[in-house]
Structure formats: C-alpha cells, structure tokens
C-alpha cells in the first residue's frame, strides 16, 4: 500500500471519535474497521469531517438507494476503483440491482431502462465535464426534485474523490465487504 493502515498502537481517542460517525463502538478497531477506514484514520480530523458528508450520502440522502448505487458503481468502474466496486456491488444488490443490471449498467454504461441510462450518462457527463448540461439537468428533473439532483451531483463527486483517494493510497478490497465505505 502507498499509505498503510494506521498501526494498532496508534488507535487513540481521536481515531475512535473520527470513526464514531460511521461505525458502532465494537467495530472501531483495526480488525473490524476495514481497509479503507484503517487507512483514512491516519488523519483522524479529516476522516471525521469527511465521514459526516459520506454518512449523509449513504444514510440521509434523498436519493433512492438503488439509484445511488447505480451511480456509485458507474463511478467505481470509470475510476477503476476495486475497493469501491467490491463494496458497492454488494450494496447495489441489497438495494435491488440485479447482477445483470450491475454488469451491463456499471461496466458498459448501458441499461434497458431509459431513466437508468440517463443516470449513467449523467455520471459520465459529470466525470468528463465537471458539470451537467441544461438538457441532462432537466431530464433528471422529470423524476428527481432539486434536492435529489443535488444529492446526485454530490454523490458522484464524493465517490469520485473516494476512488481517487483509495487508488492513490493503495487501499485493497477487504476480504469480506461487511460495511459500506
């Protein structure tokens, strides 16, 4: 790894406080936290601040989980982020995506459903241009209100940032993906 997990003897109150936004007390340790969080807590203050935002996107977003996971999987594929892909395939299945939808939509950018195709195209557009065209914004508005469209843009941006961090830091997929990161 380019940035190794924080050594166990350095897991202190600052680390515990940083992880409290995402993990229950019994999981706030190097074994249970998973590879990503064990690396991110090398900087506890940044981790705590980031997890507030990420926790909103995972648990407080106005987006339906299925749409969120479709978008995150497209980001993970485009950014070649194995860690993000592994975790969000599981989460996508739990949100109702089929294996065929995961494979076709996230890997190839195609989907039989027109709105799913629009979502995937919107992820691609954000990734390529850092903005949505008026046409795409309006088309998303046929099914999403302003708050949902805002959550969508921030979800794509957040998971793009995470993919860059995980890829740069060399975060390997966990042996078992029990917790979303």
Short mmCIF file of N, CA and C in Angstrom, two decimals:
data_model
loop_
_atom_site.label_atom_id
_atom_site.label_comp_id
_atom_site.label_asym_id
_atom_site.label_seq_id
_atom_site.Cartn_x
_atom_site.Cartn_y
_atom_site.Cartn_z
N UNK A 1 0.84 -1.19 0.00
CA UNK A 1 0.00 0.00 0.00
C UNK A 1 0.88 1.25 0.00
N UNK A 2 0.46 2.23 -0.72
CA UNK A 2 1.16 3.51 -0.73
C UNK A 2 1.03 4.21 0.62
N UNK A 3 -0.10 4.04 1.27
CA UNK A 3 -0.32 4.57 2.61
C UNK A 3 -0.87 3.42 3.44
N UNK A 4 -0.10 2.89 4.37
CA UNK A 4 -0.55 1.71 5.12
C UNK A 4 -1.62 2.06 6.14
N UNK A 5 -2.35 1.06 6.59
CA UNK A 5 -3.30 1.29 7.67
C UNK A 5 -2.58 1.84 8.90
N UNK A 6 -3.29 2.62 9.68
CA UNK A 6 -2.72 3.16 10.91
C UNK A 6 -2.37 2.00 11.84
N UNK A 7 -1.14 1.94 12.35
CA UNK A 7 -0.77 0.85 13.26
C UNK A 7 -1.69 0.81 14.48
N UNK A 8 -1.97 -0.38 14.92
CA UNK A 8 -2.92 -0.60 16.03
C UNK A 8 -2.55 0.19 17.27
N UNK A 9 -1.27 0.32 17.56
CA UNK A 9 -0.85 1.03 18.78
C UNK A 9 -1.08 2.54 18.69
N UNK A 10 -1.50 3.03 17.51
CA UNK A 10 -1.80 4.46 17.34
C UNK A 10 -3.30 4.75 17.30
N UNK A 11 -4.11 3.71 17.50
CA UNK A 11 -5.56 3.92 17.53
C UNK A 11 -5.92 4.50 18.89
N UNK A 12 -6.17 5.81 18.89
CA UNK A 12 -6.41 6.51 20.15
C UNK A 12 -7.82 7.10 20.16
N UNK A 13 -8.08 7.98 21.12
CA UNK A 13 -9.40 8.60 21.24
C UNK A 13 -9.76 9.43 20.01
N UNK A 14 -8.78 10.08 19.37
CA UNK A 14 -9.06 10.85 18.16
C UNK A 14 -9.56 9.95 17.03
N UNK A 15 -8.96 8.78 16.90
CA UNK A 15 -9.39 7.82 15.88
C UNK A 15 -10.79 7.31 16.21
N UNK A 16 -11.02 6.97 17.46
CA UNK A 16 -12.34 6.49 17.88
C UNK A 16 -13.40 7.55 17.59
N UNK A 17 -13.10 8.78 17.91
CA UNK A 17 -14.01 9.90 17.68
C UNK A 17 -14.28 10.08 16.18
N UNK A 18 -13.25 9.94 15.37
CA UNK A 18 -13.40 10.08 13.92
C UNK A 18 -14.32 9.01 13.34
N UNK A 19 -14.21 7.80 13.83
CA UNK A 19 -14.99 6.68 13.28
C UNK A 19 -16.40 6.59 13.86
N UNK A 20 -16.67 7.34 14.92
CA UNK A 20 -17.98 7.26 15.58
C UNK A 20 -19.12 7.66 14.65
N UNK A 21 -18.85 8.45 13.63
CA UNK A 21 -19.90 8.85 12.68
C UNK A 21 -20.37 7.68 11.81
N UNK A 22 -19.52 6.68 11.63
CA UNK A 22 -19.83 5.61 10.69
C UNK A 22 -19.97 4.25 11.36
N UNK A 23 -19.20 4.00 12.40
CA UNK A 23 -19.13 2.65 12.96
C UNK A 23 -19.60 2.59 14.41
N UNK A 24 -20.25 1.49 14.78
CA UNK A 24 -20.56 1.28 16.20
C UNK A 24 -19.26 1.01 16.97
N UNK A 25 -19.28 1.22 18.26
CA UNK A 25 -18.09 1.11 19.11
C UNK A 25 -17.32 -0.19 18.87
N UNK A 26 -18.03 -1.31 18.77
CA UNK A 26 -17.36 -2.61 18.64
C UNK A 26 -16.61 -2.78 17.33
N UNK A 27 -16.86 -1.92 16.35
CA UNK A 27 -16.16 -2.01 15.05
C UNK A 27 -15.05 -0.99 14.92
N UNK A 28 -14.84 -0.16 15.91
CA UNK A 28 -13.82 0.89 15.83
C UNK A 28 -12.47 0.36 16.29
N UNK A 29 -11.94 -0.57 15.49
CA UNK A 29 -10.62 -1.15 15.75
C UNK A 29 -10.03 -1.57 14.41
N UNK A 30 -8.72 -1.80 14.36
CA UNK A 30 -8.07 -2.09 13.07
C UNK A 30 -8.59 -3.34 12.37
N UNK A 31 -9.07 -4.30 13.11
CA UNK A 31 -9.56 -5.54 12.52
C UNK A 31 -10.94 -5.37 11.91
N UNK A 32 -11.82 -4.67 12.60
CA UNK A 32 -13.22 -4.57 12.18
C UNK A 32 -13.54 -3.35 11.31
N UNK A 33 -12.68 -2.36 11.31
CA UNK A 33 -12.98 -1.12 10.59
C UNK A 33 -12.87 -1.28 9.07
N UNK A 34 -12.11 -2.24 8.63
CA UNK A 34 -11.92 -2.43 7.19
C UNK A 34 -10.72 -1.65 6.69
N UNK A 35 -10.26 -2.04 5.51
CA UNK A 35 -9.05 -1.44 4.94
C UNK A 35 -9.15 0.06 4.73
N UNK A 36 -10.25 0.52 4.16
CA UNK A 36 -10.37 1.94 3.82
C UNK A 36 -10.31 2.82 5.06
N UNK A 37 -11.14 2.53 6.04
CA UNK A 37 -11.15 3.37 7.24
C UNK A 37 -9.85 3.25 8.02
N UNK A 38 -9.24 2.07 8.00
CA UNK A 38 -7.96 1.89 8.69
C UNK A 38 -6.86 2.73 8.07
N UNK A 39 -6.97 3.01 6.78
CA UNK A 39 -6.02 3.90 6.11
C UNK A 39 -6.41 5.36 6.35
N UNK A 40 -7.68 5.67 6.18
CA UNK A 40 -8.12 7.06 6.32
C UNK A 40 -7.83 7.63 7.70
N UNK A 41 -7.88 6.81 8.75
CA UNK A 41 -7.67 7.34 10.10
C UNK A 41 -6.21 7.71 10.37
N UNK A 42 -5.34 7.60 9.38
CA UNK A 42 -4.02 8.21 9.51
C UNK A 42 -4.18 9.72 9.72
N UNK A 43 -5.32 10.26 9.34
CA UNK A 43 -5.65 11.69 9.50
C UNK A 43 -7.04 11.76 10.15
N UNK A 44 -7.12 11.60 11.48
CA UNK A 44 -8.43 11.49 12.15
C UNK A 44 -9.35 12.70 11.94
N UNK A 45 -8.82 13.91 11.96
CA UNK A 45 -9.69 15.08 11.81
C UNK A 45 -10.31 15.12 10.41
N UNK A 46 -9.52 14.84 9.40
CA UNK A 46 -10.04 14.79 8.04
C UNK A 46 -11.07 13.67 7.91
N UNK A 47 -10.76 12.52 8.47
CA UNK A 47 -11.68 11.38 8.40
C UNK A 47 -13.02 11.73 9.05
N UNK A 48 -12.99 12.33 10.22
CA UNK A 48 -14.23 12.70 10.90
C UNK A 48 -15.04 13.67 10.05
N UNK A 49 -14.41 14.69 9.51
CA UNK A 49 -15.11 15.67 8.69
C UNK A 49 -15.70 15.00 7.44
N UNK A 50 -14.91 14.18 6.78
CA UNK A 50 -15.36 13.53 5.57
C UNK A 50 -16.51 12.56 5.85
N UNK A 51 -16.41 11.80 6.93
CA UNK A 51 -17.44 10.81 7.22
C UNK A 51 -18.80 11.45 7.52
N UNK A 52 -18.81 12.69 7.99
CA UNK A 52 -20.09 13.38 8.16
C UNK A 52 -20.79 13.53 6.83
N UNK A 53 -20.06 13.94 5.82
CA UNK A 53 -20.58 14.10 4.47
C UNK A 53 -20.96 12.76 3.87
N UNK A 54 -20.06 11.80 3.96
CA UNK A 54 -20.29 10.48 3.37
C UNK A 54 -21.46 9.77 4.04
N UNK A 55 -21.60 9.93 5.34
CA UNK A 55 -22.72 9.31 6.06
C UNK A 55 -24.04 9.88 5.58
N UNK A 56 -24.08 11.19 5.32
CA UNK A 56 -25.31 11.77 4.75
C UNK A 56 -25.64 11.09 3.42
N UNK A 57 -24.64 10.96 2.55
CA UNK A 57 -24.90 10.39 1.23
C UNK A 57 -25.35 8.94 1.30
N UNK A 58 -24.83 8.19 2.27
CA UNK A 58 -25.21 6.79 2.42
C UNK A 58 -26.54 6.60 3.14
N UNK A 59 -26.80 7.39 4.16
CA UNK A 59 -27.93 7.11 5.03
C UNK A 59 -28.96 8.23 5.11
N UNK A 60 -28.64 9.43 4.66
CA UNK A 60 -29.57 10.54 4.77
C UNK A 60 -29.94 11.17 3.45
N UNK A 61 -29.43 10.65 2.37
CA UNK A 61 -29.66 11.21 1.05
C UNK A 61 -31.14 11.10 0.65
N UNK A 62 -31.57 12.02 -0.18
CA UNK A 62 -32.92 11.96 -0.73
C UNK A 62 -33.01 10.99 -1.91
N UNK A 63 -31.88 10.51 -2.38
CA UNK A 63 -31.89 9.55 -3.49
C UNK A 63 -32.31 8.18 -2.99
N UNK A 64 -33.02 7.48 -3.84
CA UNK A 64 -33.34 6.08 -3.51
C UNK A 64 -32.04 5.28 -3.58
N UNK A 65 -31.87 4.33 -2.67
CA UNK A 65 -30.61 3.57 -2.64
C UNK A 65 -30.24 2.92 -3.98
N UNK A 66 -31.21 2.42 -4.72
CA UNK A 66 -30.91 1.77 -5.99
C UNK A 66 -30.24 2.74 -6.96
N UNK A 67 -30.79 3.96 -7.07
CA UNK A 67 -30.22 4.96 -7.96
C UNK A 67 -28.84 5.38 -7.47
N UNK A 68 -28.69 5.58 -6.17
CA UNK A 68 -27.39 5.95 -5.61
C UNK A 68 -26.35 4.90 -5.96
N UNK A 69 -26.69 3.64 -5.77
CA UNK A 69 -25.73 2.56 -6.02
C UNK A 69 -25.41 2.43 -7.50
N UNK A 70 -26.39 2.65 -8.36
CA UNK A 70 -26.13 2.63 -9.80
C UNK A 70 -25.09 3.70 -10.15
N UNK A 71 -25.26 4.89 -9.59
CA UNK A 71 -24.31 5.98 -9.85
C UNK A 71 -22.93 5.66 -9.28
N UNK A 72 -22.87 5.15 -8.05
CA UNK A 72 -21.59 4.86 -7.42
C UNK A 72 -20.86 3.76 -8.19
N UNK A 73 -21.58 2.75 -8.63
CA UNK A 73 -20.93 1.68 -9.40
C UNK A 73 -20.36 2.21 -10.72
N UNK A 74 -21.06 3.13 -11.33
CA UNK A 74 -20.52 3.71 -12.57
C UNK A 74 -19.24 4.48 -12.28
N UNK A 75 -19.23 5.24 -11.18
CA UNK A 75 -18.02 5.96 -10.77
C UNK A 75 -16.90 4.96 -10.52
N UNK A 76 -17.18 3.91 -9.74
CA UNK A 76 -16.15 2.92 -9.40
C UNK A 76 -15.56 2.28 -10.65
N UNK A 77 -16.42 1.98 -11.61
CA UNK A 77 -15.93 1.40 -12.86
C UNK A 77 -15.07 2.40 -13.64
N UNK A 78 -15.59 3.62 -13.81
CA UNK A 78 -14.84 4.63 -14.59
C UNK A 78 -13.50 4.94 -13.95
N UNK A 79 -13.44 4.93 -12.63
CA UNK A 79 -12.21 5.27 -11.90
C UNK A 79 -11.35 4.05 -11.59
N UNK A 80 -11.81 2.87 -12.05
CA UNK A 80 -11.07 1.62 -11.84
C UNK A 80 -10.71 1.44 -10.36
N UNK A 81 -11.72 1.62 -9.51
CA UNK A 81 -11.52 1.52 -8.06
C UNK A 81 -12.08 0.20 -7.56
N UNK A 82 -11.18 -0.76 -7.38
CA UNK A 82 -11.58 -2.11 -6.96
C UNK A 82 -12.25 -2.09 -5.59
N UNK A 83 -11.74 -1.29 -4.68
CA UNK A 83 -12.32 -1.24 -3.34
C UNK A 83 -13.77 -0.76 -3.40
N UNK A 84 -14.00 0.35 -4.07
CA UNK A 84 -15.34 0.92 -4.18
C UNK A 84 -16.26 -0.06 -4.93
N UNK A 85 -15.77 -0.66 -6.00
CA UNK A 85 -16.56 -1.60 -6.78
C UNK A 85 -17.02 -2.75 -5.89
N UNK A 86 -16.10 -3.36 -5.16
CA UNK A 86 -16.45 -4.52 -4.32
C UNK A 86 -17.56 -4.17 -3.34
N UNK A 87 -17.41 -3.10 -2.62
CA UNK A 87 -18.40 -2.74 -1.60
C UNK A 87 -19.74 -2.37 -2.21
N UNK A 88 -19.72 -1.66 -3.30
CA UNK A 88 -20.97 -1.17 -3.85
C UNK A 88 -21.68 -2.17 -4.73
N UNK A 89 -21.02 -3.22 -5.19
CA UNK A 89 -21.74 -4.33 -5.81
C UNK A 89 -22.66 -4.96 -4.77
N UNK A 90 -22.13 -5.21 -3.58
CA UNK A 90 -22.94 -5.79 -2.51
C UNK A 90 -24.08 -4.86 -2.13
N UNK A 91 -23.77 -3.58 -2.00
CA UNK A 91 -24.80 -2.62 -1.63
C UNK A 91 -25.84 -2.46 -2.74
N UNK A 92 -25.40 -2.52 -3.99
CA UNK A 92 -26.32 -2.44 -5.11
C UNK A 92 -27.29 -3.61 -5.13
N UNK A 93 -26.78 -4.79 -4.88
CA UNK A 93 -27.66 -5.96 -4.80
C UNK A 93 -28.69 -5.78 -3.68
N UNK A 94 -28.22 -5.31 -2.54
CA UNK A 94 -29.12 -5.10 -1.41
C UNK A 94 -30.17 -4.03 -1.73
N UNK A 95 -29.84 -3.09 -2.62
CA UNK A 95 -30.76 -2.02 -3.00
C UNK A 95 -31.68 -2.43 -4.16
N UNK A 96 -31.51 -3.64 -4.67
CA UNK A 96 -32.40 -4.13 -5.71
C UNK A 96 -31.83 -4.24 -7.10
N UNK A 97 -30.55 -3.92 -7.28
CA UNK A 97 -29.94 -4.11 -8.60
C UNK A 97 -29.65 -5.59 -8.83
N UNK A 98 -29.96 -6.07 -10.02
CA UNK A 98 -29.63 -7.45 -10.37
C UNK A 98 -28.18 -7.52 -10.83
N UNK A 99 -27.63 -8.72 -10.85
CA UNK A 99 -26.26 -8.88 -11.35
C UNK A 99 -26.16 -8.42 -12.81
N UNK A 100 -27.18 -8.69 -13.59
CA UNK A 100 -27.17 -8.26 -14.99
C UNK A 100 -27.19 -6.73 -15.09
N UNK A 101 -27.97 -6.07 -14.24
CA UNK A 101 -28.00 -4.60 -14.24
C UNK A 101 -26.66 -4.03 -13.79
N UNK A 102 -26.08 -4.65 -12.78
CA UNK A 102 -24.78 -4.19 -12.29
C UNK A 102 -23.74 -4.32 -13.39
N UNK A 103 -23.70 -5.47 -14.03
CA UNK A 103 -22.70 -5.70 -15.07
C UNK A 103 -22.93 -4.81 -16.28
N UNK A 104 -24.14 -4.81 -16.79
CA UNK A 104 -24.43 -4.04 -18.01
C UNK A 104 -24.37 -2.54 -17.77
N UNK A 105 -25.00 -2.10 -16.72
CA UNK A 105 -25.10 -0.66 -16.49
C UNK A 105 -23.78 -0.05 -16.03
N UNK A 106 -23.18 -0.63 -15.03
CA UNK A 106 -21.99 -0.01 -14.47
C UNK A 106 -20.76 -0.25 -15.34
N UNK A 107 -20.63 -1.39 -15.92
CA UNK A 107 -19.43 -1.68 -16.70
C UNK A 107 -19.49 -1.15 -18.12
N UNK A 108 -20.65 -1.25 -18.76
CA UNK A 108 -20.74 -0.83 -20.16
C UNK A 108 -21.46 0.50 -20.35
N UNK A 109 -22.13 0.98 -19.32
CA UNK A 109 -22.86 2.23 -19.43
C UNK A 109 -24.19 2.11 -20.14
N UNK A 110 -24.69 0.89 -20.29
CA UNK A 110 -25.98 0.67 -20.92
C UNK A 110 -26.97 0.13 -19.91
N UNK A 111 -28.24 0.32 -20.19
CA UNK A 111 -29.30 -0.21 -19.34
C UNK A 111 -30.57 -0.27 -20.15
N UNK A 112 -31.40 -1.29 -19.91
CA UNK A 112 -32.66 -1.37 -20.65
C UNK A 112 -33.63 -0.25 -20.26
N UNK A 113 -33.56 0.23 -19.04
CA UNK A 113 -34.45 1.28 -18.55
C UNK A 113 -33.92 2.65 -18.96
N UNK A 114 -34.78 3.47 -19.55
CA UNK A 114 -34.36 4.78 -20.06
C UNK A 114 -33.84 5.69 -18.95
N UNK A 115 -34.48 5.68 -17.77
CA UNK A 115 -34.01 6.55 -16.70
C UNK A 115 -32.67 6.07 -16.15
N UNK A 116 -32.48 4.77 -16.05
CA UNK A 116 -31.18 4.24 -15.64
C UNK A 116 -30.09 4.68 -16.61
N UNK A 117 -30.38 4.63 -17.92
CA UNK A 117 -29.41 5.10 -18.92
C UNK A 117 -29.09 6.57 -18.71
N UNK A 118 -30.12 7.36 -18.41
CA UNK A 118 -29.91 8.79 -18.15
C UNK A 118 -29.00 8.99 -16.94
N UNK A 119 -29.22 8.23 -15.89
CA UNK A 119 -28.38 8.33 -14.68
C UNK A 119 -26.93 7.98 -15.03
N UNK A 120 -26.72 6.92 -15.77
CA UNK A 120 -25.37 6.51 -16.14
C UNK A 120 -24.71 7.57 -17.04
N UNK A 121 -25.48 8.09 -17.98
CA UNK A 121 -24.95 9.15 -18.85
C UNK A 121 -24.61 10.40 -18.03
N UNK A 122 -25.44 10.70 -17.02
CA UNK A 122 -25.18 11.87 -16.18
C UNK A 122 -23.89 11.69 -15.37
N UNK A 123 -23.64 10.49 -14.89
CA UNK A 123 -22.37 10.22 -14.20
C UNK A 123 -21.21 10.47 -15.16
N UNK A 124 -21.32 9.93 -16.36
CA UNK A 124 -20.26 10.12 -17.36
C UNK A 124 -20.05 11.61 -17.67
N UNK A 125 -21.15 12.34 -17.80
CA UNK A 125 -21.06 13.76 -18.10
C UNK A 125 -20.36 14.52 -16.97
N UNK A 126 -20.75 14.22 -15.74
CA UNK A 126 -20.08 14.87 -14.61
C UNK A 126 -18.60 14.53 -14.57
N UNK A 127 -18.28 13.29 -14.85
CA UNK A 127 -16.89 12.86 -14.81
C UNK A 127 -16.07 13.54 -15.91
N UNK A 128 -16.66 13.70 -17.07
CA UNK A 128 -15.94 14.28 -18.20
C UNK A 128 -15.89 15.80 -18.18
N UNK A 129 -16.96 16.45 -17.70
CA UNK A 129 -17.06 17.90 -17.82
C UNK A 129 -17.16 18.64 -16.49
N UNK A 130 -17.28 17.91 -15.39
CA UNK A 130 -17.49 18.51 -14.07
C UNK A 130 -18.73 19.39 -14.03
N UNK A 131 -19.70 19.08 -14.86
CA UNK A 131 -20.97 19.80 -14.88
C UNK A 131 -21.99 18.98 -15.66
N UNK A 132 -23.25 19.23 -15.34
CA UNK A 132 -24.33 18.64 -16.13
C UNK A 132 -24.84 19.70 -17.10
N UNK A 133 -25.15 19.28 -18.30
CA UNK A 133 -25.75 20.20 -19.26
C UNK A 133 -27.16 20.54 -18.80
N UNK A 134 -27.68 21.62 -19.32
CA UNK A 134 -29.07 22.00 -19.01
C UNK A 134 -30.03 20.89 -19.41
N UNK A 135 -29.73 20.24 -20.54
CA UNK A 135 -30.59 19.15 -21.02
C UNK A 135 -30.60 17.98 -20.03
N UNK A 136 -29.43 17.60 -19.55
CA UNK A 136 -29.36 16.48 -18.60
C UNK A 136 -30.00 16.85 -17.27
N UNK A 137 -29.71 18.06 -16.79
CA UNK A 137 -30.31 18.53 -15.53
C UNK A 137 -31.85 18.49 -15.63
N UNK A 138 -32.38 18.97 -16.74
CA UNK A 138 -33.83 18.99 -16.94
C UNK A 138 -34.38 17.57 -17.05
N UNK A 139 -33.70 16.71 -17.78
CA UNK A 139 -34.15 15.33 -17.93
C UNK A 139 -34.17 14.61 -16.57
N UNK A 140 -33.14 14.83 -15.75
CA UNK A 140 -33.15 14.23 -14.41
C UNK A 140 -34.33 14.77 -13.60
N UNK A 141 -34.70 16.01 -13.85
CA UNK A 141 -35.81 16.63 -13.13
C UNK A 141 -37.17 16.04 -13.44
N UNK A 142 -37.26 15.20 -14.45
CA UNK A 142 -38.55 14.54 -14.71
C UNK A 142 -38.87 13.51 -13.64
N UNK A 143 -37.85 13.03 -12.93
CA UNK A 143 -38.06 12.04 -11.86
C UNK A 143 -37.45 12.44 -10.53
N UNK A 144 -36.56 13.43 -10.54
CA UNK A 144 -35.89 13.85 -9.31
C UNK A 144 -36.18 15.32 -9.03
N UNK A 145 -36.43 15.64 -7.76
CA UNK A 145 -36.60 17.05 -7.42
C UNK A 145 -35.23 17.70 -7.24
N UNK A 146 -35.21 18.98 -6.90
CA UNK A 146 -33.94 19.70 -6.80
C UNK A 146 -33.02 19.08 -5.74
N UNK A 147 -33.56 18.72 -4.59
CA UNK A 147 -32.71 18.11 -3.54
C UNK A 147 -32.13 16.80 -4.01
N UNK A 148 -32.91 16.00 -4.69
CA UNK A 148 -32.40 14.72 -5.20
C UNK A 148 -31.32 14.95 -6.25
N UNK A 149 -31.51 15.92 -7.11
CA UNK A 149 -30.48 16.22 -8.12
C UNK A 149 -29.21 16.73 -7.44
N UNK A 150 -29.36 17.52 -6.39
CA UNK A 150 -28.18 17.97 -5.64
C UNK A 150 -27.49 16.77 -4.98
N UNK A 151 -28.25 15.90 -4.33
CA UNK A 151 -27.65 14.71 -3.73
C UNK A 151 -26.96 13.85 -4.79
N UNK A 152 -27.54 13.77 -5.98
CA UNK A 152 -26.93 13.01 -7.07
C UNK A 152 -25.56 13.58 -7.43
N UNK A 153 -25.49 14.89 -7.65
CA UNK A 153 -24.22 15.53 -8.02
C UNK A 153 -23.18 15.32 -6.92
N UNK A 154 -23.58 15.51 -5.67
CA UNK A 154 -22.63 15.33 -4.57
C UNK A 154 -22.24 13.87 -4.38
N UNK A 155 -23.14 12.94 -4.66
CA UNK A 155 -22.79 11.51 -4.59
C UNK A 155 -21.73 11.17 -5.62
N UNK A 156 -21.92 11.62 -6.85
CA UNK A 156 -20.92 11.35 -7.89
C UNK A 156 -19.59 11.99 -7.50
N UNK A 157 -19.61 13.22 -7.03
CA UNK A 157 -18.38 13.89 -6.63
C UNK A 157 -17.70 13.23 -5.44
N UNK A 158 -18.47 12.85 -4.45
CA UNK A 158 -17.91 12.20 -3.26
C UNK A 158 -17.23 10.89 -3.61
N UNK A 159 -17.92 10.07 -4.39
CA UNK A 159 -17.34 8.76 -4.71
C UNK A 159 -16.22 8.84 -5.73
N UNK A 160 -16.20 9.90 -6.52
CA UNK A 160 -15.03 10.15 -7.37
C UNK A 160 -13.83 10.50 -6.50
N UNK A 161 -14.05 11.35 -5.51
CA UNK A 161 -12.98 11.70 -4.57
C UNK A 161 -12.49 10.47 -3.81
N UNK A 162 -13.42 9.65 -3.33
CA UNK A 162 -13.02 8.43 -2.62
C UNK A 162 -12.23 7.50 -3.53
N UNK A 163 -12.67 7.36 -4.77
CA UNK A 163 -11.94 6.49 -5.70
C UNK A 163 -10.51 7.00 -5.90
N UNK A 164 -10.36 8.31 -6.05
CA UNK A 164 -9.01 8.87 -6.20
C UNK A 164 -8.18 8.58 -4.95
N UNK A 165 -8.77 8.76 -3.78
CA UNK A 165 -8.04 8.51 -2.54
C UNK A 165 -7.69 7.03 -2.41
N UNK A 166 -8.66 6.16 -2.59
CA UNK A 166 -8.41 4.72 -2.44
C UNK A 166 -7.36 4.24 -3.43
N UNK A 167 -7.45 4.70 -4.68
CA UNK A 167 -6.47 4.29 -5.68
C UNK A 167 -5.08 4.84 -5.37
N UNK A 168 -5.01 6.09 -4.95
CA UNK A 168 -3.72 6.71 -4.62
C UNK A 168 -3.09 6.07 -3.40
N UNK A 169 -3.90 5.83 -2.37
CA UNK A 169 -3.39 5.27 -1.13
C UNK A 169 -3.16 3.76 -1.22
N UNK A 170 -3.62 3.14 -2.30
CA UNK A 170 -3.43 1.70 -2.47
C UNK A 170 -4.33 0.86 -1.58
N UNK A 171 -5.55 1.33 -1.32
CA UNK A 171 -6.47 0.58 -0.46
C UNK A 171 -6.97 -0.64 -1.21
N UNK A 172 -6.64 -1.80 -0.69
CA UNK A 172 -7.05 -3.06 -1.31
C UNK A 172 -8.46 -3.42 -0.86
N UNK A 173 -9.20 -4.14 -1.70
CA UNK A 173 -10.53 -4.61 -1.27
C UNK A 173 -10.39 -5.46 -0.01
N UNK A 174 -11.40 -5.39 0.84
CA UNK A 174 -11.43 -6.22 2.04
C UNK A 174 -11.71 -7.67 1.64
N UNK A 175 -11.30 -8.59 2.50
CA UNK A 175 -11.61 -10.00 2.22
C UNK A 175 -13.12 -10.21 2.24
N UNK A 176 -13.80 -9.55 3.15
CA UNK A 176 -15.26 -9.56 3.17
C UNK A 176 -15.71 -8.12 3.29
N UNK A 177 -16.65 -7.75 2.49
CA UNK A 177 -17.15 -6.36 2.50
C UNK A 177 -18.40 -6.28 3.36
N UNK A 178 -18.21 -6.12 4.66
CA UNK A 178 -19.34 -6.10 5.56
C UNK A 178 -19.93 -4.72 5.76
N UNK A 179 -19.13 -3.70 5.55
CA UNK A 179 -19.58 -2.34 5.84
C UNK A 179 -19.32 -1.43 4.66
N UNK A 180 -20.31 -0.61 4.29
CA UNK A 180 -20.07 0.33 3.19
C UNK A 180 -19.06 1.38 3.57
N UNK A 181 -18.15 1.68 2.64
CA UNK A 181 -17.15 2.73 2.86
C UNK A 181 -17.09 3.62 1.66
#
